[in-house]
Short mmCIF file of N, CA and C and ligand atoms in Angstrom, two decimals:
data_model
loop_
_atom_site.label_atom_id
_atom_site.label_comp_id
_atom_site.label_asym_id
_atom_site.label_seq_id
_atom_site.Cartn_x
_atom_site.Cartn_y
_atom_site.Cartn_z
N UNK A 14 0.84 -1.19 0.00
CA UNK A 14 0.00 -0.03 0.01
C UNK A 14 0.89 1.25 0.01
N UNK A 15 0.58 2.19 -0.85
CA UNK A 15 1.35 3.44 -0.88
C UNK A 15 1.04 4.34 0.31
N UNK A 16 2.01 5.04 0.78
CA UNK A 16 1.79 5.93 1.89
C UNK A 16 0.94 7.13 1.50
N UNK A 17 0.01 7.51 2.40
CA UNK A 17 -0.84 8.69 2.03
C UNK A 17 -0.01 9.90 1.98
N UNK A 18 -0.31 10.77 1.00
CA UNK A 18 0.44 12.06 0.93
C UNK A 18 0.10 12.88 2.19
N UNK A 19 1.12 13.50 2.74
CA UNK A 19 0.93 14.36 3.93
C UNK A 19 0.77 15.82 3.46
N UNK A 20 -0.38 16.44 3.83
CA UNK A 20 -0.63 17.79 3.43
C UNK A 20 -0.68 18.65 4.72
N UNK A 21 0.23 19.64 4.74
CA UNK A 21 0.18 20.56 5.86
C UNK A 21 -0.83 21.67 5.61
N UNK A 22 -1.54 22.02 6.65
CA UNK A 22 -2.53 23.13 6.59
C UNK A 22 -2.20 24.15 7.70
N UNK A 23 -2.30 25.42 7.34
CA UNK A 23 -2.20 26.49 8.34
C UNK A 23 -2.99 27.66 7.88
N UNK A 24 -3.20 28.57 8.81
CA UNK A 24 -3.97 29.84 8.46
C UNK A 24 -3.70 30.88 9.50
N UNK A 25 -4.31 32.04 9.32
CA UNK A 25 -4.34 32.98 10.42
C UNK A 25 -5.77 32.89 11.00
N UNK A 26 -6.09 33.89 11.83
CA UNK A 26 -7.42 33.86 12.52
C UNK A 26 -8.60 33.95 11.54
N UNK A 27 -8.35 34.52 10.34
CA UNK A 27 -9.45 34.80 9.42
C UNK A 27 -9.99 33.54 8.79
N UNK A 28 -9.28 32.45 8.95
CA UNK A 28 -9.63 31.29 8.12
C UNK A 28 -9.65 29.95 8.90
N UNK A 29 -9.84 30.03 10.20
CA UNK A 29 -9.72 28.80 11.00
C UNK A 29 -10.84 27.79 10.62
N UNK A 30 -12.06 28.28 10.53
CA UNK A 30 -13.17 27.38 10.23
C UNK A 30 -13.02 26.73 8.87
N UNK A 31 -12.65 27.53 7.86
CA UNK A 31 -12.51 26.97 6.52
C UNK A 31 -11.32 25.97 6.46
N UNK A 32 -10.26 26.37 7.15
CA UNK A 32 -9.07 25.42 7.20
C UNK A 32 -9.46 24.06 7.81
N UNK A 33 -10.25 24.08 8.88
CA UNK A 33 -10.64 22.85 9.54
C UNK A 33 -11.58 22.06 8.64
N UNK A 34 -12.46 22.73 7.90
CA UNK A 34 -13.36 22.09 6.94
C UNK A 34 -12.55 21.36 5.87
N UNK A 35 -11.49 22.08 5.38
CA UNK A 35 -10.67 21.46 4.30
C UNK A 35 -9.82 20.31 4.85
N UNK A 36 -9.34 20.45 6.11
CA UNK A 36 -8.60 19.32 6.69
C UNK A 36 -9.46 18.06 6.76
N UNK A 37 -10.66 18.26 7.23
CA UNK A 37 -11.59 17.04 7.37
C UNK A 37 -11.84 16.47 5.95
N UNK A 38 -12.08 17.37 4.98
CA UNK A 38 -12.37 16.89 3.62
C UNK A 38 -11.23 16.13 3.02
N UNK A 39 -10.03 16.61 3.16
CA UNK A 39 -8.92 15.87 2.51
C UNK A 39 -8.63 14.56 3.19
N UNK A 40 -8.97 14.43 4.46
CA UNK A 40 -8.85 13.11 5.13
C UNK A 40 -9.79 12.16 4.54
N UNK A 41 -11.00 12.61 4.12
CA UNK A 41 -11.95 11.68 3.50
C UNK A 41 -11.50 11.26 2.15
N UNK A 42 -10.58 11.99 1.54
CA UNK A 42 -10.00 11.64 0.25
C UNK A 42 -8.81 10.71 0.38
N UNK A 43 -8.38 10.45 1.64
CA UNK A 43 -7.28 9.53 1.85
C UNK A 43 -5.92 10.27 2.09
N UNK A 44 -5.90 11.55 2.10
CA UNK A 44 -4.66 12.24 2.46
C UNK A 44 -4.52 12.35 3.95
N UNK A 45 -3.27 12.55 4.41
CA UNK A 45 -3.05 12.79 5.81
C UNK A 45 -2.98 14.28 6.00
N UNK A 46 -3.91 14.83 6.81
CA UNK A 46 -3.90 16.28 7.06
C UNK A 46 -3.08 16.55 8.30
N UNK A 47 -2.02 17.42 8.07
CA UNK A 47 -1.17 17.82 9.16
C UNK A 47 -1.54 19.25 9.47
N UNK A 48 -2.56 19.46 10.34
CA UNK A 48 -3.09 20.78 10.59
C UNK A 48 -2.34 21.42 11.75
N UNK A 49 -1.56 22.44 11.44
CA UNK A 49 -0.67 23.03 12.46
C UNK A 49 -1.28 24.32 13.04
N UNK A 50 -2.65 24.52 12.85
CA UNK A 50 -3.33 25.56 13.48
C UNK A 50 -3.20 26.94 12.87
N UNK A 51 -3.58 27.99 13.65
CA UNK A 51 -4.01 27.97 15.06
C UNK A 51 -5.46 27.45 15.19
N UNK A 52 -5.83 27.24 16.46
CA UNK A 52 -7.15 26.70 16.70
C UNK A 52 -7.98 27.71 17.51
N UNK A 53 -7.40 28.77 18.07
CA UNK A 53 -8.19 29.77 18.86
C UNK A 53 -8.26 31.06 18.05
N UNK A 54 -9.35 31.78 18.23
CA UNK A 54 -9.69 32.91 17.34
C UNK A 54 -8.99 34.24 17.53
N UNK A 55 -8.01 34.32 18.45
CA UNK A 55 -7.38 35.63 18.63
C UNK A 55 -6.62 36.01 17.30
N UNK A 56 -6.56 37.36 17.17
CA UNK A 56 -5.89 37.89 16.00
C UNK A 56 -4.40 37.44 16.03
N UNK A 57 -3.90 37.03 14.93
CA UNK A 57 -2.51 36.53 14.86
C UNK A 57 -1.89 37.03 13.58
N UNK A 58 -0.63 36.68 13.31
CA UNK A 58 0.08 37.18 12.16
C UNK A 58 0.35 36.19 11.13
N UNK A 59 -0.22 36.44 9.91
CA UNK A 59 -0.11 35.38 8.87
C UNK A 59 1.28 35.06 8.44
N UNK A 60 2.29 35.93 8.54
CA UNK A 60 3.60 35.47 8.07
C UNK A 60 4.14 34.24 8.85
N UNK A 61 3.93 34.23 10.14
CA UNK A 61 4.48 33.09 10.87
C UNK A 61 3.77 31.76 10.52
N UNK A 62 2.49 31.88 10.24
CA UNK A 62 1.79 30.60 9.89
C UNK A 62 2.06 30.18 8.48
N UNK A 63 2.33 31.18 7.57
CA UNK A 63 2.73 30.80 6.22
C UNK A 63 4.14 30.16 6.21
N UNK A 64 5.03 30.77 7.01
CA UNK A 64 6.38 30.22 7.05
C UNK A 64 6.38 28.85 7.72
N UNK A 65 5.68 28.64 8.78
CA UNK A 65 5.64 27.33 9.45
C UNK A 65 5.17 26.19 8.50
N UNK A 66 4.14 26.48 7.75
CA UNK A 66 3.67 25.46 6.78
C UNK A 66 4.68 25.26 5.65
N UNK A 67 5.26 26.37 5.21
CA UNK A 67 6.22 26.30 4.09
C UNK A 67 7.44 25.50 4.48
N UNK A 68 7.91 25.66 5.70
CA UNK A 68 9.07 24.90 6.19
C UNK A 68 8.81 23.42 6.18
N UNK A 69 7.57 23.04 6.46
CA UNK A 69 7.23 21.63 6.53
C UNK A 69 7.31 21.01 5.10
N UNK A 70 6.95 21.83 4.11
CA UNK A 70 7.01 21.35 2.72
C UNK A 70 8.42 21.37 2.22
N UNK A 71 9.12 22.47 2.45
CA UNK A 71 10.49 22.64 1.99
C UNK A 71 11.43 21.58 2.59
N UNK A 72 11.13 21.14 3.81
CA UNK A 72 12.00 20.17 4.44
C UNK A 72 11.68 18.72 3.98
N UNK A 73 10.52 18.52 3.31
CA UNK A 73 10.11 17.22 2.86
C UNK A 73 9.29 16.48 3.90
N UNK A 74 9.05 17.11 5.06
CA UNK A 74 8.17 16.48 6.04
C UNK A 74 6.75 16.32 5.53
N UNK A 75 6.28 17.28 4.73
CA UNK A 75 4.94 17.20 4.10
C UNK A 75 5.14 17.33 2.60
N UNK A 76 4.25 16.67 1.86
CA UNK A 76 4.35 16.67 0.40
C UNK A 76 3.86 17.94 -0.25
N UNK A 77 2.76 18.48 0.31
CA UNK A 77 2.08 19.64 -0.26
C UNK A 77 1.55 20.43 0.94
N UNK A 78 1.15 21.70 0.65
CA UNK A 78 0.60 22.56 1.72
C UNK A 78 -0.59 23.33 1.24
N UNK A 79 -1.53 23.53 2.18
CA UNK A 79 -2.68 24.38 1.90
C UNK A 79 -2.77 25.43 3.00
N UNK A 80 -2.73 26.70 2.60
CA UNK A 80 -2.70 27.75 3.59
C UNK A 80 -3.77 28.80 3.29
N UNK A 81 -4.25 29.44 4.31
CA UNK A 81 -5.33 30.41 4.16
C UNK A 81 -5.18 31.62 5.03
N UNK A 82 -5.62 32.74 4.55
CA UNK A 82 -5.79 33.94 5.40
C UNK A 82 -7.04 34.60 4.84
N UNK A 83 -7.23 35.88 5.17
CA UNK A 83 -8.48 36.57 4.74
C UNK A 83 -8.53 36.63 3.18
N UNK A 84 -7.49 37.03 2.58
CA UNK A 84 -7.45 37.13 1.09
C UNK A 84 -6.69 35.98 0.50
N UNK A 85 -5.86 35.33 1.28
CA UNK A 85 -4.96 34.29 0.75
C UNK A 85 -3.63 34.92 0.27
N UNK A 86 -3.55 36.21 0.22
CA UNK A 86 -2.46 36.88 -0.39
C UNK A 86 -1.22 37.02 0.56
N UNK A 87 -1.50 37.50 1.73
CA UNK A 87 -0.37 37.72 2.68
C UNK A 87 0.33 36.39 3.05
N UNK A 88 -0.47 35.39 3.31
CA UNK A 88 0.13 34.13 3.74
C UNK A 88 0.86 33.47 2.54
N UNK A 89 0.35 33.67 1.32
CA UNK A 89 1.03 33.19 0.09
C UNK A 89 2.36 33.87 -0.08
N UNK A 90 2.38 35.21 0.05
CA UNK A 90 3.65 35.92 -0.09
C UNK A 90 4.67 35.45 0.93
N UNK A 91 4.21 35.21 2.16
CA UNK A 91 5.12 34.72 3.24
C UNK A 91 5.69 33.34 2.89
N UNK A 92 4.81 32.42 2.49
CA UNK A 92 5.25 31.08 2.17
C UNK A 92 6.25 31.12 1.02
N UNK A 93 6.05 31.96 0.08
CA UNK A 93 6.96 32.04 -1.10
C UNK A 93 8.36 32.60 -0.77
N UNK A 94 8.53 33.14 0.43
CA UNK A 94 9.82 33.58 0.86
C UNK A 94 10.75 32.41 1.20
N UNK A 95 10.15 31.23 1.45
CA UNK A 95 10.94 30.08 1.83
C UNK A 95 11.43 29.35 0.51
N UNK A 96 12.75 29.15 0.48
CA UNK A 96 13.34 28.57 -0.76
C UNK A 96 12.70 27.18 -1.05
N UNK A 97 12.36 27.06 -2.32
CA UNK A 97 11.80 25.78 -2.76
C UNK A 97 10.27 25.79 -2.73
N UNK A 98 9.65 26.88 -2.23
CA UNK A 98 8.19 26.92 -2.21
C UNK A 98 7.67 27.66 -3.40
N UNK A 99 6.65 27.04 -3.98
CA UNK A 99 5.94 27.64 -5.11
C UNK A 99 4.45 27.62 -4.71
N UNK A 100 3.93 28.73 -4.29
CA UNK A 100 2.57 28.84 -3.82
C UNK A 100 1.76 29.86 -4.60
N UNK A 101 0.55 29.46 -4.98
CA UNK A 101 -0.31 30.42 -5.67
C UNK A 101 -1.64 30.54 -4.95
N UNK A 102 -2.21 31.74 -4.98
CA UNK A 102 -3.59 31.96 -4.48
C UNK A 102 -4.58 31.59 -5.56
N UNK A 103 -5.60 30.85 -5.24
CA UNK A 103 -6.60 30.48 -6.25
C UNK A 103 -8.05 30.81 -5.67
N UNK A 104 -8.83 31.37 -6.61
CA UNK A 104 -10.25 31.57 -6.25
C UNK A 104 -11.16 30.92 -7.29
N UNK A 105 -10.55 30.13 -8.14
CA UNK A 105 -11.31 29.28 -9.08
C UNK A 105 -10.52 28.02 -9.41
N UNK A 106 -11.15 27.02 -9.99
CA UNK A 106 -10.52 25.68 -10.09
C UNK A 106 -9.47 25.57 -11.22
N UNK A 107 -9.64 26.38 -12.32
CA UNK A 107 -8.73 26.22 -13.39
C UNK A 107 -7.34 26.58 -12.99
N UNK A 108 -7.18 27.66 -12.24
CA UNK A 108 -5.81 28.01 -11.81
C UNK A 108 -5.29 27.01 -10.82
N UNK A 109 -6.16 26.45 -9.98
CA UNK A 109 -5.69 25.47 -8.99
C UNK A 109 -5.11 24.24 -9.75
N UNK A 110 -5.76 23.86 -10.81
CA UNK A 110 -5.21 22.75 -11.62
C UNK A 110 -3.92 23.18 -12.32
N UNK A 111 -3.90 24.33 -12.86
CA UNK A 111 -2.72 24.73 -13.69
C UNK A 111 -1.49 25.10 -12.87
N UNK A 112 -1.66 25.56 -11.63
CA UNK A 112 -0.45 25.80 -10.79
C UNK A 112 0.26 24.49 -10.46
N UNK A 113 -0.47 23.38 -10.41
CA UNK A 113 0.21 22.08 -10.27
C UNK A 113 0.79 21.68 -11.65
N UNK A 114 -0.05 21.68 -12.69
CA UNK A 114 0.35 21.12 -13.97
C UNK A 114 1.47 21.86 -14.62
N UNK A 115 1.51 23.20 -14.55
CA UNK A 115 2.53 23.97 -15.27
C UNK A 115 3.61 24.55 -14.38
N UNK A 116 3.20 24.92 -13.15
CA UNK A 116 4.14 25.65 -12.26
C UNK A 116 4.76 24.74 -11.12
N UNK A 117 4.21 23.53 -11.11
CA UNK A 117 4.70 22.58 -10.05
C UNK A 117 4.56 23.19 -8.66
N UNK A 118 3.44 23.89 -8.46
CA UNK A 118 3.16 24.49 -7.17
C UNK A 118 3.17 23.40 -6.10
N UNK A 119 3.77 23.64 -4.98
CA UNK A 119 3.73 22.69 -3.88
C UNK A 119 2.89 23.24 -2.75
N UNK A 120 2.31 24.43 -2.90
CA UNK A 120 1.39 24.95 -1.93
C UNK A 120 0.29 25.73 -2.62
N UNK A 121 -0.93 25.64 -2.00
CA UNK A 121 -2.07 26.36 -2.49
C UNK A 121 -2.51 27.35 -1.37
N UNK A 122 -2.89 28.51 -1.78
CA UNK A 122 -3.40 29.46 -0.82
C UNK A 122 -4.84 29.87 -1.21
N UNK A 123 -5.70 29.98 -0.24
CA UNK A 123 -7.11 30.39 -0.48
C UNK A 123 -7.46 31.54 0.48
N UNK A 124 -8.24 32.47 0.00
CA UNK A 124 -8.70 33.56 0.87
C UNK A 124 -10.11 33.25 1.42
N UNK A 125 -10.20 33.13 2.69
CA UNK A 125 -11.45 32.69 3.36
C UNK A 125 -12.48 33.82 3.28
N UNK A 126 -12.06 35.06 3.06
CA UNK A 126 -12.96 36.18 2.95
C UNK A 126 -13.36 36.41 1.49
N UNK A 127 -12.80 35.64 0.60
CA UNK A 127 -12.98 35.79 -0.82
C UNK A 127 -13.82 34.63 -1.36
N UNK A 128 -13.46 33.44 -0.95
CA UNK A 128 -14.03 32.22 -1.51
C UNK A 128 -14.86 31.45 -0.53
N UNK A 129 -16.04 31.10 -0.92
CA UNK A 129 -16.98 30.35 -0.03
C UNK A 129 -16.51 28.93 0.12
N UNK A 130 -17.00 28.28 1.15
CA UNK A 130 -16.50 26.90 1.47
C UNK A 130 -16.71 25.85 0.40
N UNK A 131 -17.84 25.90 -0.31
CA UNK A 131 -18.06 24.87 -1.34
C UNK A 131 -17.10 25.05 -2.49
N UNK A 132 -16.86 26.26 -2.93
CA UNK A 132 -15.91 26.52 -4.00
C UNK A 132 -14.49 26.20 -3.51
N UNK A 133 -14.22 26.54 -2.26
CA UNK A 133 -12.87 26.24 -1.71
C UNK A 133 -12.58 24.76 -1.79
N UNK A 134 -13.55 23.92 -1.48
CA UNK A 134 -13.34 22.47 -1.54
C UNK A 134 -13.06 22.06 -2.99
N UNK A 135 -13.81 22.61 -3.91
CA UNK A 135 -13.56 22.30 -5.35
C UNK A 135 -12.17 22.71 -5.75
N UNK A 136 -11.73 23.85 -5.29
CA UNK A 136 -10.37 24.32 -5.62
C UNK A 136 -9.31 23.38 -5.04
N UNK A 137 -9.52 22.94 -3.79
CA UNK A 137 -8.63 21.99 -3.19
C UNK A 137 -8.58 20.71 -3.97
N UNK A 138 -9.74 20.20 -4.37
CA UNK A 138 -9.82 18.97 -5.16
C UNK A 138 -9.04 19.12 -6.48
N UNK A 139 -9.23 20.24 -7.14
CA UNK A 139 -8.56 20.45 -8.45
C UNK A 139 -7.07 20.47 -8.24
N UNK A 140 -6.59 21.10 -7.18
CA UNK A 140 -5.15 21.13 -6.86
C UNK A 140 -4.57 19.78 -6.58
N UNK A 141 -5.30 18.99 -5.71
CA UNK A 141 -4.74 17.74 -5.28
C UNK A 141 -4.80 16.67 -6.36
N UNK A 142 -5.77 16.76 -7.30
CA UNK A 142 -5.93 15.76 -8.34
C UNK A 142 -4.97 16.04 -9.51
N UNK A 143 -4.32 17.18 -9.58
CA UNK A 143 -3.46 17.50 -10.70
C UNK A 143 -2.02 17.13 -10.46
N UNK A 144 -1.31 16.81 -11.52
CA UNK A 144 0.11 16.49 -11.40
C UNK A 144 0.90 17.40 -12.32
N UNK A 145 2.13 17.59 -12.01
CA UNK A 145 3.05 18.38 -12.77
C UNK A 145 3.25 17.65 -14.15
N UNK A 146 3.22 18.40 -15.20
CA UNK A 146 3.39 17.84 -16.56
C UNK A 146 4.85 17.72 -17.00
N UNK A 147 5.78 18.43 -16.32
CA UNK A 147 7.21 18.40 -16.69
C UNK A 147 7.46 18.92 -18.09
N UNK A 148 8.49 18.34 -18.76
CA UNK A 148 8.81 18.85 -20.09
C UNK A 148 9.17 20.30 -20.12
N UNK A 149 8.62 21.03 -21.04
CA UNK A 149 8.99 22.47 -21.18
C UNK A 149 8.62 23.25 -19.92
N UNK A 150 7.62 22.75 -19.16
CA UNK A 150 7.24 23.41 -17.90
C UNK A 150 8.32 23.17 -16.83
N UNK A 151 8.99 22.07 -16.96
CA UNK A 151 10.17 21.79 -16.03
C UNK A 151 11.26 22.78 -16.22
N UNK A 152 11.52 23.06 -17.55
CA UNK A 152 12.59 24.04 -17.85
C UNK A 152 12.20 25.40 -17.21
N UNK A 153 10.93 25.79 -17.28
CA UNK A 153 10.50 27.06 -16.79
C UNK A 153 10.58 27.12 -15.27
N UNK A 154 10.15 26.01 -14.66
CA UNK A 154 10.21 25.96 -13.17
C UNK A 154 11.66 26.05 -12.73
N UNK A 155 12.56 25.36 -13.44
CA UNK A 155 13.98 25.42 -13.10
C UNK A 155 14.49 26.85 -13.22
N UNK A 156 14.07 27.58 -14.27
CA UNK A 156 14.48 28.96 -14.45
C UNK A 156 13.93 29.82 -13.30
N UNK A 157 12.71 29.54 -12.90
CA UNK A 157 12.12 30.30 -11.79
C UNK A 157 12.89 30.03 -10.51
N UNK A 158 13.24 28.81 -10.25
CA UNK A 158 13.97 28.48 -9.01
C UNK A 158 15.37 29.15 -9.07
N UNK A 159 15.94 29.26 -10.25
CA UNK A 159 17.29 29.84 -10.32
C UNK A 159 17.28 31.35 -10.04
N UNK A 160 16.14 31.97 -10.00
CA UNK A 160 15.99 33.37 -9.63
C UNK A 160 16.31 33.57 -8.12
N UNK A 161 15.90 32.56 -7.33
CA UNK A 161 16.04 32.68 -5.91
C UNK A 161 17.46 32.85 -5.50
N UNK A 162 17.77 33.69 -4.52
CA UNK A 162 19.16 33.83 -4.08
C UNK A 162 19.37 33.36 -2.67
C1 RB5 B 208 -6.16 39.84 8.58
O1 RB5 B 208 -7.07 40.83 8.97
C2 RB5 B 208 -5.87 39.90 7.04
O2 RB5 B 208 -5.08 41.02 6.80
C3 RB5 B 208 -5.19 38.65 6.64
O3 RB5 B 208 -6.03 37.56 6.94
C4 RB5 B 208 -4.95 38.53 5.21
O4 RB5 B 208 -6.00 38.85 4.39
C5 RB5 B 208 -3.68 39.16 4.68
O5 RB5 B 208 -3.24 39.04 3.54
#
């Protein structure tokens, strides 16, 4: 039996409920949800939650990551500061599929104040069901990685 893919999840205070809904959902799909919180509603700072999730992916402890904040933007920018992380914000399913297929994204970000829960689940499904196509897209991802200093 192949090992279930480990998916790290994190958010700030703006997205706790949606994050927990997504964590439960991906478990039903057979993934292992590594939900690193937070779980209490006090205001917190998205950069530390984005970085914590990104480190788990960059280190290889988790295969992919799903992160959320109010817009999905701040936590995505924070995660992308970690070397080896390719994270995009998605508010529709086509981009969620294409960031895997063409950009080899290893993290997905969603804005809980932008995207409703049903669509968020569809976005997560599109991301997790897609695979990197490689080929010319691999050349481009390598070029992108070479920009990092
Ligand atoms: C928090 O109020 C909000 O700024 C944060 O969740 C996020 O939208 C930042 O990008």
